[in-house]
mmCIF file of C-alpha atoms and ligand atoms in Angstrom:
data_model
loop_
_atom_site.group_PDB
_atom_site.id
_atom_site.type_symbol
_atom_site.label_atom_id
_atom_site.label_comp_id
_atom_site.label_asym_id
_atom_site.label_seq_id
_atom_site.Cartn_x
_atom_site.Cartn_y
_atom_site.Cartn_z
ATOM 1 C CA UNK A 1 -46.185 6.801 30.555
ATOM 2 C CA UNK A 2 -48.090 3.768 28.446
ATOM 3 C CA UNK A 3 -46.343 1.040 27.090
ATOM 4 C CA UNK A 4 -48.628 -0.522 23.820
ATOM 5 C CA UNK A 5 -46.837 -3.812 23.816
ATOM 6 C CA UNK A 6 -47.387 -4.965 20.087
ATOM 7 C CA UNK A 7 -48.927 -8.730 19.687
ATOM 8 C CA UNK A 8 -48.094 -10.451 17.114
ATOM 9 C CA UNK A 9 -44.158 -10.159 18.799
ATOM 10 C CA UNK A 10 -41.425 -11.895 19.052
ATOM 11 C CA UNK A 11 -41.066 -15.946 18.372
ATOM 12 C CA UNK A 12 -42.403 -17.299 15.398
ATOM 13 C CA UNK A 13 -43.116 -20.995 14.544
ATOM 14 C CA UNK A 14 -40.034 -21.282 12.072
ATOM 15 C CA UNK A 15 -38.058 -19.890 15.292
ATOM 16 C CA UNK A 16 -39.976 -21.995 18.295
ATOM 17 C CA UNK A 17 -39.259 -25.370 15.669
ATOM 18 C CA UNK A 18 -35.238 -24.123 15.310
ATOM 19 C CA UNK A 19 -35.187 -23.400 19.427
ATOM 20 C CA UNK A 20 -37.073 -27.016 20.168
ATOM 21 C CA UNK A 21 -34.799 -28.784 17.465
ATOM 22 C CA UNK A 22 -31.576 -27.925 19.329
ATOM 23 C CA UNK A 23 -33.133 -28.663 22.760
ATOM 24 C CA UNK A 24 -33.941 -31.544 21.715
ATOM 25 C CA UNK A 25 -30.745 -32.709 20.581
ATOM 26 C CA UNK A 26 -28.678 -31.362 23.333
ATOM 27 C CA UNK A 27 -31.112 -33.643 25.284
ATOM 28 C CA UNK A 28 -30.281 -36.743 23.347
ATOM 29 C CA UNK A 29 -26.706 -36.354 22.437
ATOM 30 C CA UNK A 30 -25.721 -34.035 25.188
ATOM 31 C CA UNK A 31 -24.307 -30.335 24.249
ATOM 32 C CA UNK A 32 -21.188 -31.635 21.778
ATOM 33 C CA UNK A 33 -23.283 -30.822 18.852
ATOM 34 C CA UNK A 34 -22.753 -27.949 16.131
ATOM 35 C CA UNK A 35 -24.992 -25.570 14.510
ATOM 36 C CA UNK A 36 -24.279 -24.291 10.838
ATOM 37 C CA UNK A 37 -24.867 -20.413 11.231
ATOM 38 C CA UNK A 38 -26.714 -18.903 14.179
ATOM 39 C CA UNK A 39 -29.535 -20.879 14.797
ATOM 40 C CA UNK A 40 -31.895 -17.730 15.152
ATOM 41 C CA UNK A 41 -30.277 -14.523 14.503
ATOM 42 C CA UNK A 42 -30.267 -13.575 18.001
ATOM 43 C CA UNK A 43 -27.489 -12.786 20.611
ATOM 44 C CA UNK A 44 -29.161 -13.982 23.882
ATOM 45 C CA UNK A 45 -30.347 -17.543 22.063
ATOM 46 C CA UNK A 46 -27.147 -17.793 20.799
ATOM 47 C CA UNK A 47 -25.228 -17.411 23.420
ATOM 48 C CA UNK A 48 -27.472 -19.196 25.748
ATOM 49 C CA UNK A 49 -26.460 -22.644 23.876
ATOM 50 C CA UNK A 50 -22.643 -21.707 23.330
ATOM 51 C CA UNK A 51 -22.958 -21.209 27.235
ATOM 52 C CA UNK A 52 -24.492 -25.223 27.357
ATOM 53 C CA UNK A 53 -21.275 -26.227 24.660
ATOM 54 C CA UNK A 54 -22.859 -26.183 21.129
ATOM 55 C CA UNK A 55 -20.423 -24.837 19.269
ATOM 56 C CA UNK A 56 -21.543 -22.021 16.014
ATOM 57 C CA UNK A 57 -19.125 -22.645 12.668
ATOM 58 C CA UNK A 58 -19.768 -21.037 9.236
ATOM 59 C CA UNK A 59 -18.128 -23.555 7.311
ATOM 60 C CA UNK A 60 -18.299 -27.285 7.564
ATOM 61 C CA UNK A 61 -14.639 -28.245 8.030
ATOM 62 C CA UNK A 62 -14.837 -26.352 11.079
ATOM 63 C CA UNK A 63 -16.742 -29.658 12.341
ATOM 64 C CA UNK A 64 -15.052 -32.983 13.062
ATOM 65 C CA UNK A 65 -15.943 -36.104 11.417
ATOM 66 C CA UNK A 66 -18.731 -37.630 12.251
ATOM 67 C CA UNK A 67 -20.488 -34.833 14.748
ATOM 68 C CA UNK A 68 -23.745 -34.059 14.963
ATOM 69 C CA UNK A 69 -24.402 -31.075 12.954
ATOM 70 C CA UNK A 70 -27.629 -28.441 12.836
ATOM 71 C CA UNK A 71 -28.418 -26.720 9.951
ATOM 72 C CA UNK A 72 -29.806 -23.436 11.372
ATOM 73 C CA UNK A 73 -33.532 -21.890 10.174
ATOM 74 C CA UNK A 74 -32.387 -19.567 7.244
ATOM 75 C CA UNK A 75 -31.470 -22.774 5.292
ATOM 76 C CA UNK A 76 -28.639 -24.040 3.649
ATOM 77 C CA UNK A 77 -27.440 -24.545 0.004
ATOM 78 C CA UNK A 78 -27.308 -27.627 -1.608
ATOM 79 C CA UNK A 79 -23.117 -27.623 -1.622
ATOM 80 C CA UNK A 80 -23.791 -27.207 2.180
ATOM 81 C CA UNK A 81 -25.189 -30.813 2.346
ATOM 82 C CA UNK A 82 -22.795 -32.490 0.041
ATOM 83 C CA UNK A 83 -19.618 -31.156 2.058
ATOM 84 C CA UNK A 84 -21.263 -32.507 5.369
ATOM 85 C CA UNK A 85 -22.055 -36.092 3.304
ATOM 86 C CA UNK A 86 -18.400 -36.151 2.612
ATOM 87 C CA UNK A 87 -17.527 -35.381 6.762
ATOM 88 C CA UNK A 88 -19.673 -37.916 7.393
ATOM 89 C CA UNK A 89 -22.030 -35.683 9.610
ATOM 90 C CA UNK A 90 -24.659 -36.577 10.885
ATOM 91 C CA UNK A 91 -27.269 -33.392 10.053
ATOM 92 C CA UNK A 92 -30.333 -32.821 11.406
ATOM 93 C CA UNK A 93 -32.426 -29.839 9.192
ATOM 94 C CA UNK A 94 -33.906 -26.989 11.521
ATOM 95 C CA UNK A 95 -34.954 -25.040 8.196
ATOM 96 C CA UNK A 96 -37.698 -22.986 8.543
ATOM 97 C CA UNK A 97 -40.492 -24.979 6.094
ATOM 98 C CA UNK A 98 -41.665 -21.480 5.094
ATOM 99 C CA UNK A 99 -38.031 -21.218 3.763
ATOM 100 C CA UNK A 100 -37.884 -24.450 2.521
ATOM 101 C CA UNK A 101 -40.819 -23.548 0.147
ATOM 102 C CA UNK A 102 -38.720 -20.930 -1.158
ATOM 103 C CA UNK A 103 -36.066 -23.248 -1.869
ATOM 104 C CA UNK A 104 -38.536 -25.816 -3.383
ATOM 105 C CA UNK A 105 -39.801 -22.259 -5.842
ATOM 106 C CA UNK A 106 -36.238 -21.953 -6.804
ATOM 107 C CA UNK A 107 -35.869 -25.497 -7.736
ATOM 108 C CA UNK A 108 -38.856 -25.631 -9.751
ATOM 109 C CA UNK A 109 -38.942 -22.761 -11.889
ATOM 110 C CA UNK A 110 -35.327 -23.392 -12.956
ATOM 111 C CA UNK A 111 -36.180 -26.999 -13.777
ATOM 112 C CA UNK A 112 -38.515 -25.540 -15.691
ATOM 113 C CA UNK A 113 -36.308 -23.231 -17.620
ATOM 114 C CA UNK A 114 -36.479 -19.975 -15.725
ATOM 115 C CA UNK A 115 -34.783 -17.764 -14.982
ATOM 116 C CA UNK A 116 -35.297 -16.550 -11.331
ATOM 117 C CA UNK A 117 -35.430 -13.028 -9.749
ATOM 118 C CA UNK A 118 -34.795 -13.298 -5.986
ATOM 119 C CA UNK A 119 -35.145 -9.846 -3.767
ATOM 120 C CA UNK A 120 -33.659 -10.295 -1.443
ATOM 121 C CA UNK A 121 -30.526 -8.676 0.576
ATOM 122 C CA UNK A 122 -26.959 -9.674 -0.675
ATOM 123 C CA UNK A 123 -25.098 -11.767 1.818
ATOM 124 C CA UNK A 124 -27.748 -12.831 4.324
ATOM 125 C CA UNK A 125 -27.401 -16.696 5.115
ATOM 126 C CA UNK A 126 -30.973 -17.110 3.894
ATOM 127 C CA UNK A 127 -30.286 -15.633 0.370
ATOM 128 C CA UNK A 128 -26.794 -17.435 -0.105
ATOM 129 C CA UNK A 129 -29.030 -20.965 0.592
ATOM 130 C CA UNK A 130 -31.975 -20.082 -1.428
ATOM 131 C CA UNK A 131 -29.005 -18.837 -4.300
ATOM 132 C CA UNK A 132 -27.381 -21.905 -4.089
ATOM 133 C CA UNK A 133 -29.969 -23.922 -5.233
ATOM 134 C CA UNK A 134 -29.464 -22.819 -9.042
ATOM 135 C CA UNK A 135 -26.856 -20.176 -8.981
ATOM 136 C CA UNK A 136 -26.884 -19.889 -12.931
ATOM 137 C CA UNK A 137 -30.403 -19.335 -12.991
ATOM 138 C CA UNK A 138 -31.000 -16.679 -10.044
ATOM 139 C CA UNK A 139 -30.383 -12.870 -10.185
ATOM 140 C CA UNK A 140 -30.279 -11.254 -6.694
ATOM 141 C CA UNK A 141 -31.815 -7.556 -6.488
ATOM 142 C CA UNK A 142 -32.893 -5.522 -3.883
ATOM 143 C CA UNK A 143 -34.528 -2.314 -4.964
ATOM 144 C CA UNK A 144 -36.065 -1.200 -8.130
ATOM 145 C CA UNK A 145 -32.895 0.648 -9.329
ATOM 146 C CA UNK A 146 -31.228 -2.426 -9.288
ATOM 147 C CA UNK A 147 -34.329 -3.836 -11.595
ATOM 148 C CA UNK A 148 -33.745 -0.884 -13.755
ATOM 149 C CA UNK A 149 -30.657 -2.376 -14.254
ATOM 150 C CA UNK A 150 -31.491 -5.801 -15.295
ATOM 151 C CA UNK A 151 -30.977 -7.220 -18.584
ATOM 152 C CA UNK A 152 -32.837 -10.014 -19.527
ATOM 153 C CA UNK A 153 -33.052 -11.123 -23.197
ATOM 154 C CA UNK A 154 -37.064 -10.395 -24.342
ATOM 155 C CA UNK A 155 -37.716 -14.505 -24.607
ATOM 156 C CA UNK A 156 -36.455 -15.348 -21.729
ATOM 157 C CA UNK A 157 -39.194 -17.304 -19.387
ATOM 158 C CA UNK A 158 -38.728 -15.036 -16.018
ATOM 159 C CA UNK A 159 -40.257 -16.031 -12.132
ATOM 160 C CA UNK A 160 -39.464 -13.452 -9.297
ATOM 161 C CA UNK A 161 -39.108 -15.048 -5.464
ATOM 162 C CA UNK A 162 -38.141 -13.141 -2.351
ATOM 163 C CA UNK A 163 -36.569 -13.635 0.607
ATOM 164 C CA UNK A 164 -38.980 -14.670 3.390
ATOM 165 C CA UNK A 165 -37.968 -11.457 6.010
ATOM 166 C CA UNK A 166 -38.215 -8.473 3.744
ATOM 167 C CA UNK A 167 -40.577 -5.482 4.151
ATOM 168 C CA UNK A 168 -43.512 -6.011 2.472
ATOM 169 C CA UNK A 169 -43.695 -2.290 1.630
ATOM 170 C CA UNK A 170 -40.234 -2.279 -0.344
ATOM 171 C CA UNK A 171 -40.631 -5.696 -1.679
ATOM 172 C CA UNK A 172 -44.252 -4.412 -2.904
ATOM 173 C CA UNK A 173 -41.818 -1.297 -4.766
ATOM 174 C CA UNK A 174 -39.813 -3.802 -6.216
ATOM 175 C CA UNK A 175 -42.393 -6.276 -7.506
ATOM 176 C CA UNK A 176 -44.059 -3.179 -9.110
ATOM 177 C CA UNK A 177 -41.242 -2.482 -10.982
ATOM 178 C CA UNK A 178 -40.645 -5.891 -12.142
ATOM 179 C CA UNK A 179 -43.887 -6.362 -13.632
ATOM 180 C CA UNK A 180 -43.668 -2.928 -15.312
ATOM 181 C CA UNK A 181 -40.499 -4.310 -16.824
ATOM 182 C CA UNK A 182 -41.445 -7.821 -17.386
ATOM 183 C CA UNK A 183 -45.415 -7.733 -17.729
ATOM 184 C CA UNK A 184 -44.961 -11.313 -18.313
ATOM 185 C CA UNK A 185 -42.911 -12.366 -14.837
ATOM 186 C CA UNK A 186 -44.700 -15.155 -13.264
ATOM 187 C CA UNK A 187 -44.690 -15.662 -9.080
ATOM 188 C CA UNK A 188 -45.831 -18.665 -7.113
ATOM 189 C CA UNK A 189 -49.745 -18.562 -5.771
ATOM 190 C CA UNK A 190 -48.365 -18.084 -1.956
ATOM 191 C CA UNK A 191 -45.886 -15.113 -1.789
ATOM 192 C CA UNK A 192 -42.498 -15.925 -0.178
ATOM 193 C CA UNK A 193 -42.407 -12.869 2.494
ATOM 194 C CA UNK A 194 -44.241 -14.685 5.401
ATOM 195 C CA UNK A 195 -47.096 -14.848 7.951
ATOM 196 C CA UNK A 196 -44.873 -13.832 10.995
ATOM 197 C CA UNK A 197 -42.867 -11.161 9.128
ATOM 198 C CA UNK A 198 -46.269 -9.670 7.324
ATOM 199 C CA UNK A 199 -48.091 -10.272 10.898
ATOM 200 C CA UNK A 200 -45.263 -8.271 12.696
ATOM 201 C CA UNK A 201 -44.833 -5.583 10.241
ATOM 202 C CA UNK A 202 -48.662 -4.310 9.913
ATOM 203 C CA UNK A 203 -48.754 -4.374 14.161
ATOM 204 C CA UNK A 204 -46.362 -1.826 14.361
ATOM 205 C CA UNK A 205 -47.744 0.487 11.517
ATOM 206 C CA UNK A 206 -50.760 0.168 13.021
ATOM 207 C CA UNK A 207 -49.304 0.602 16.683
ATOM 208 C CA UNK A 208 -46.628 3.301 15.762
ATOM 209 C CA UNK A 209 -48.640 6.165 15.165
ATOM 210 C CA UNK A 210 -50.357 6.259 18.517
ATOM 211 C CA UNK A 211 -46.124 6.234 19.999
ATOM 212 C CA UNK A 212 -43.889 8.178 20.689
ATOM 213 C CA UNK A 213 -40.983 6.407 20.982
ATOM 214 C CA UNK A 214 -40.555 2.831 19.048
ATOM 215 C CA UNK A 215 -38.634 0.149 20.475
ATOM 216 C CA UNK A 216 -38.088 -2.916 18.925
ATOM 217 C CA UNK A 217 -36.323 -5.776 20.359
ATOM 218 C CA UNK A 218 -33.847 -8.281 18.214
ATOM 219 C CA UNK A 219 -30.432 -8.513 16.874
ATOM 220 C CA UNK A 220 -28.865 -6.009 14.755
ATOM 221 C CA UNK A 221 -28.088 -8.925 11.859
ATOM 222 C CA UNK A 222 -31.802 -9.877 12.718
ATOM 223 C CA UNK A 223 -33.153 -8.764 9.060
ATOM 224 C CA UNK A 224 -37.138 -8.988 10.293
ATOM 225 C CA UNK A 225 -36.160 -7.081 13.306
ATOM 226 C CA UNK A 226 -34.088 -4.614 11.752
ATOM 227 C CA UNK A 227 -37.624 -3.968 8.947
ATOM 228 C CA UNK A 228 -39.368 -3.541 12.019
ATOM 229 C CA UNK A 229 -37.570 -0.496 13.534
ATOM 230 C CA UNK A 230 -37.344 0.787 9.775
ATOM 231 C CA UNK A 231 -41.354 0.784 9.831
ATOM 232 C CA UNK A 232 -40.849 3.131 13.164
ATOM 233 C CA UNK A 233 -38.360 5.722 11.187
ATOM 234 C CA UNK A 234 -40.506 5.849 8.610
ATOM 235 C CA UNK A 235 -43.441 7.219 9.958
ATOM 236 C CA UNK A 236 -41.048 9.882 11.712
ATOM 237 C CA UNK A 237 -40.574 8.216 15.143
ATOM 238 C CA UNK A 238 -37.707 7.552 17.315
ATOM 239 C CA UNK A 239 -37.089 3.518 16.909
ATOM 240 C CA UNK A 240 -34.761 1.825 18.211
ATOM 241 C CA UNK A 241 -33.552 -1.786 17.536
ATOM 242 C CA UNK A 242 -31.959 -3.425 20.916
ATOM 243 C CA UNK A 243 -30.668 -6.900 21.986
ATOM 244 C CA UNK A 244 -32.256 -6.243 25.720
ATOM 245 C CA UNK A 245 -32.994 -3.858 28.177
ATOM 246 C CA UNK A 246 -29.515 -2.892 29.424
ATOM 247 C CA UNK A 247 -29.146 -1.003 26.030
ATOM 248 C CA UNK A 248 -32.508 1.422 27.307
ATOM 249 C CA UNK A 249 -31.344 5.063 27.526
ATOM 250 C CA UNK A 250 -33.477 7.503 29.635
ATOM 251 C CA UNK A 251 -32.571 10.288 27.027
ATOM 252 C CA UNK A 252 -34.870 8.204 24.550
ATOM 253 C CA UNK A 253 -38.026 8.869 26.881
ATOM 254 C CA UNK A 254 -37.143 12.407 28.266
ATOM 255 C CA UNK A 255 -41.132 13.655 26.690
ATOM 256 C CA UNK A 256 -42.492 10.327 26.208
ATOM 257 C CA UNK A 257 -45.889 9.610 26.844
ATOM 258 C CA UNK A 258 -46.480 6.299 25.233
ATOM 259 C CA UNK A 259 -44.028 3.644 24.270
ATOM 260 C CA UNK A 260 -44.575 1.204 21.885
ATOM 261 C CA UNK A 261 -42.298 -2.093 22.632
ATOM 262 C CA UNK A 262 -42.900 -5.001 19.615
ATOM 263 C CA UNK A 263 -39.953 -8.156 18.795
ATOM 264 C CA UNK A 264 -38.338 -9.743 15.541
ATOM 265 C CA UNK A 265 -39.346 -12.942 15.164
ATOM 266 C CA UNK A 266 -36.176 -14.166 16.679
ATOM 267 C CA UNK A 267 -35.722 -12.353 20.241
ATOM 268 C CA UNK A 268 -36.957 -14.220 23.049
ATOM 269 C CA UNK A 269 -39.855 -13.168 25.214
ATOM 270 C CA UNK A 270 -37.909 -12.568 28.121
ATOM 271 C CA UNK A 271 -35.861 -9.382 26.602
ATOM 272 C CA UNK A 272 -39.545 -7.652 26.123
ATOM 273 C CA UNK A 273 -40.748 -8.383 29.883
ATOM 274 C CA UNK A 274 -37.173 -6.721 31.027
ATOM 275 C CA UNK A 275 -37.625 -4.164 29.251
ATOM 276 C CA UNK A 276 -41.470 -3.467 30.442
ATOM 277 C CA UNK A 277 -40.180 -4.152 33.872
ATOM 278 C CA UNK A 278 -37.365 -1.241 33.283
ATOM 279 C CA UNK A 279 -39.932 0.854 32.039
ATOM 280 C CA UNK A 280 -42.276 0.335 34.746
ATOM 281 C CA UNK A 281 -39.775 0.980 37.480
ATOM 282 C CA UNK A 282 -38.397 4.102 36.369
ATOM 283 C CA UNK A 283 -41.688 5.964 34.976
ATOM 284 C CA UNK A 284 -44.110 4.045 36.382
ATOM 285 C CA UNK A 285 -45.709 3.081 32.986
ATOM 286 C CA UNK A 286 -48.855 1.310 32.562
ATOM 287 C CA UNK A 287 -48.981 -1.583 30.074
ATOM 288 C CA UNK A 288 -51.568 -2.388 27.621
ATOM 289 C CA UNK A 289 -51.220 -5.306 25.205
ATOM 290 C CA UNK A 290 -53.026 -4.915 21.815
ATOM 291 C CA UNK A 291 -53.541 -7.942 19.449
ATOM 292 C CA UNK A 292 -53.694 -6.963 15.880
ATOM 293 C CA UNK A 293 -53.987 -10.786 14.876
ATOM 294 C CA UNK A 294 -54.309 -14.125 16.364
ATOM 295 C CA UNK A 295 -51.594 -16.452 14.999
ATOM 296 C CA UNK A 296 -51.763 -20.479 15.567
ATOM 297 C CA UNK A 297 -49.060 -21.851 13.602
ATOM 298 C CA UNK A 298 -46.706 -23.991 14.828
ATOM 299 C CA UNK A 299 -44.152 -27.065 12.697
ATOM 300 C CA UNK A 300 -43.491 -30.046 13.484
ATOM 301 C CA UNK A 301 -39.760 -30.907 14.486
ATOM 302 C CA UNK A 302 -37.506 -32.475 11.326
ATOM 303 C CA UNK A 303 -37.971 -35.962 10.030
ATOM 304 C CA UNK A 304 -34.618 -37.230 11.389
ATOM 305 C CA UNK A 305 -35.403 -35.602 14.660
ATOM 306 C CA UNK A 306 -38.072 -37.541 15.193
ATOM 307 C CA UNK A 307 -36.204 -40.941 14.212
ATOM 308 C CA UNK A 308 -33.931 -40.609 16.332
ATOM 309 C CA UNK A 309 -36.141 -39.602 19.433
ATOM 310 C CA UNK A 310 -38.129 -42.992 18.630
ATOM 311 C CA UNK A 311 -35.028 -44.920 18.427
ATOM 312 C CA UNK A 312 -33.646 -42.990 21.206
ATOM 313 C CA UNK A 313 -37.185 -44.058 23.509
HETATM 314 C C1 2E4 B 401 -35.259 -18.012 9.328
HETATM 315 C C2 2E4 B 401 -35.957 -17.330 8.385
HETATM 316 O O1 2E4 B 401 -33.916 -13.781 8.411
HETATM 317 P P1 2E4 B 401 -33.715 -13.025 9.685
HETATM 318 O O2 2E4 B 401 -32.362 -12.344 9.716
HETATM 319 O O3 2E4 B 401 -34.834 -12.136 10.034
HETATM 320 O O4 2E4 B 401 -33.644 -14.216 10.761
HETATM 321 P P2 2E4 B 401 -33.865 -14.251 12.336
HETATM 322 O O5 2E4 B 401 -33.059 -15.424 12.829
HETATM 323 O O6 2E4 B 401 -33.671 -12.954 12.984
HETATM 324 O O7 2E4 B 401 -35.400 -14.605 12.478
HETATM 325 C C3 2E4 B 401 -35.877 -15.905 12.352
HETATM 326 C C4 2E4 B 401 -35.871 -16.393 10.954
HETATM 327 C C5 2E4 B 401 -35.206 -17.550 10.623
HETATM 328 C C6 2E4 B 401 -36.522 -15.729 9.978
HETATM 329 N N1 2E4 B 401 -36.603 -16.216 8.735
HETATM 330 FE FE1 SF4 B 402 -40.113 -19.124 9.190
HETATM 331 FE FE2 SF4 B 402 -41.198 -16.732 8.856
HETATM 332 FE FE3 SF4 B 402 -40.219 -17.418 11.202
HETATM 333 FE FE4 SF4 B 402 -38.610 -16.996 9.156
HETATM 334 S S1 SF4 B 402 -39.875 -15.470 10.173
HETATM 335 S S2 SF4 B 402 -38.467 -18.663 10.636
HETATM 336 S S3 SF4 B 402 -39.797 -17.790 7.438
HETATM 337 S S4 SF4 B 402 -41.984 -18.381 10.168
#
């Protein structure tokens, strides 16, 4: 057996930012601090801090006065901030600044009297933030029936942003079909889906046809993870989307030959080398790494962070 073991995988800045923001405040204020949302979509990072005492909530008077509160890296709405104001919280922003852009999009264009088509998928904490920055001027869809469906009047000034984590492919199916409809729908110069999604995405369709067997490592309400396995299915392999190895199932690799292991942008490292390691052991499998594209991005912690670590020196 030969494991191809996908690079660009796993972390991505946004991620490695959200990850260093809350170890950095554990270190400073010790582990009685809450997070709004999962930080990362991802079981093992998740419960990794619960285990240290942050404590998770999904609304804000789930937090007592006065706590130290993360905003996780899918962003918050506007609302959000004003109900921790009123608790007196003291937040510190772990946003993603590729989904703060969004955000910043959203503001704009309805500022500017659009009216904003976000594709996105309904419910996901990222679209409810990005929503919530002008909820009378954003329409969510997510495929092109549901753009078949829109009805716009013909004057109206219309923008279309997306959801940082979608698959390029199916967002490229629904853009289409918005500027069929709307010839005049205006976008910003950078699109919205981004580097580590896109970067993660073309590895595997370039990866997946040499495989026979796709296995993708991440959280099930992971959405780049879960568009990574979908890439898998749709060139007609087996793909599976797992947390970590103890989810492997020797039925999956019965007349495998080669295995191609890749990571949402949100499951930590050390899932992939258990699962290489569980490979290896049972089949023997060699391992060979391919690089589809170098990535050196990294962000810089939040503002506030960094006040606080100065005053905190
Ligand atoms: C923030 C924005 O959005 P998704 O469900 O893929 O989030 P996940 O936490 O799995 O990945 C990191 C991330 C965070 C991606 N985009
Ligand atoms: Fe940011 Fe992209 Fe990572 Fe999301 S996947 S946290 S938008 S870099």
């Amino acid at each position: 057996m030969k494991i191809l073991l996908a690079n660009p995988r796993g972390f991505c800045a946004g991620v490695n930012m959200a990850i260093e923001c809350l170890d950095e405040t554990i270190r400073m204020f010790g582990p009685k601090v809450f997070v709004y949302h999962e930080i990362v979509h991802n079981k093992y990072v998740v419960e990794r801090f619960t285990q240290q005492g942050v404590t998770f909530v999904n609304t804000i008077d789930e937090v007592p006065e006065g706590s130290i509160l993360l905003f996780s890296a899918h962003g918050v709405s506007p609302e959000v901030r004003t109900q921790s104001k009123a608790r007196r919280l003291q937040t510190i922003d772990a946003t993603c600044p590729l989904v703060t852009k969004v955000h910043l999009e959203a503001i704009k264009y309805a500022r500017d009297g659009y009216h904003i088509i976000l594709i996105g998928h309904e419910g996901h904490d990222e679209v409810i933030g990005t929503m919530g920055e002008a909820p009378a001027s954003i329409t969510l869809v997510e495929t092109p029936e549901e753009v078949a469906q829109l009805k716009l009047p013909a004057e109206a000034k219309i923008a279309y942003l997306t959801q940082t984590t979608l698959s390029v492919d199916e967002a490229g199916r629904a853009i289409t079909a918005l500027k069929q409809k709307y010839p005049g729908i205006e976008s910003p110069p950078k699109e919205d889906i981004c580097y580590a999604t896109t970067n993660r995405q073309d590895a595997v369709k370039q990866l997946a046809q040499q495989a026979d067997v796709v296995i993708v490592l991440g959280s099930q309400n992971s959405s780049n993870s879960r568009r990574l396995r979908e890439i898998g299915e749709s060139i007609e392999k087996p793909a599976f989307l797992i947390d970590g190895a103890n989810e492997l199932q020797p039925a999956w690799f019965e007349s495998a030959e080669t295995v191609l292991i890749t990571a949402g942008a949100s499951a930590p490292e050390q899932v992939v080398q258990d699962c290489i390691e569980w490979l290896q052991s049972r089949y023997g499998a060699t391992l060979d790494e391919i690089t589809t594209r170098e990535e050196h991005v990294s962000f810089p912690l939040p503002k506030e962070l960094r006040v606080l670590q100065s005053a905190h020196a």
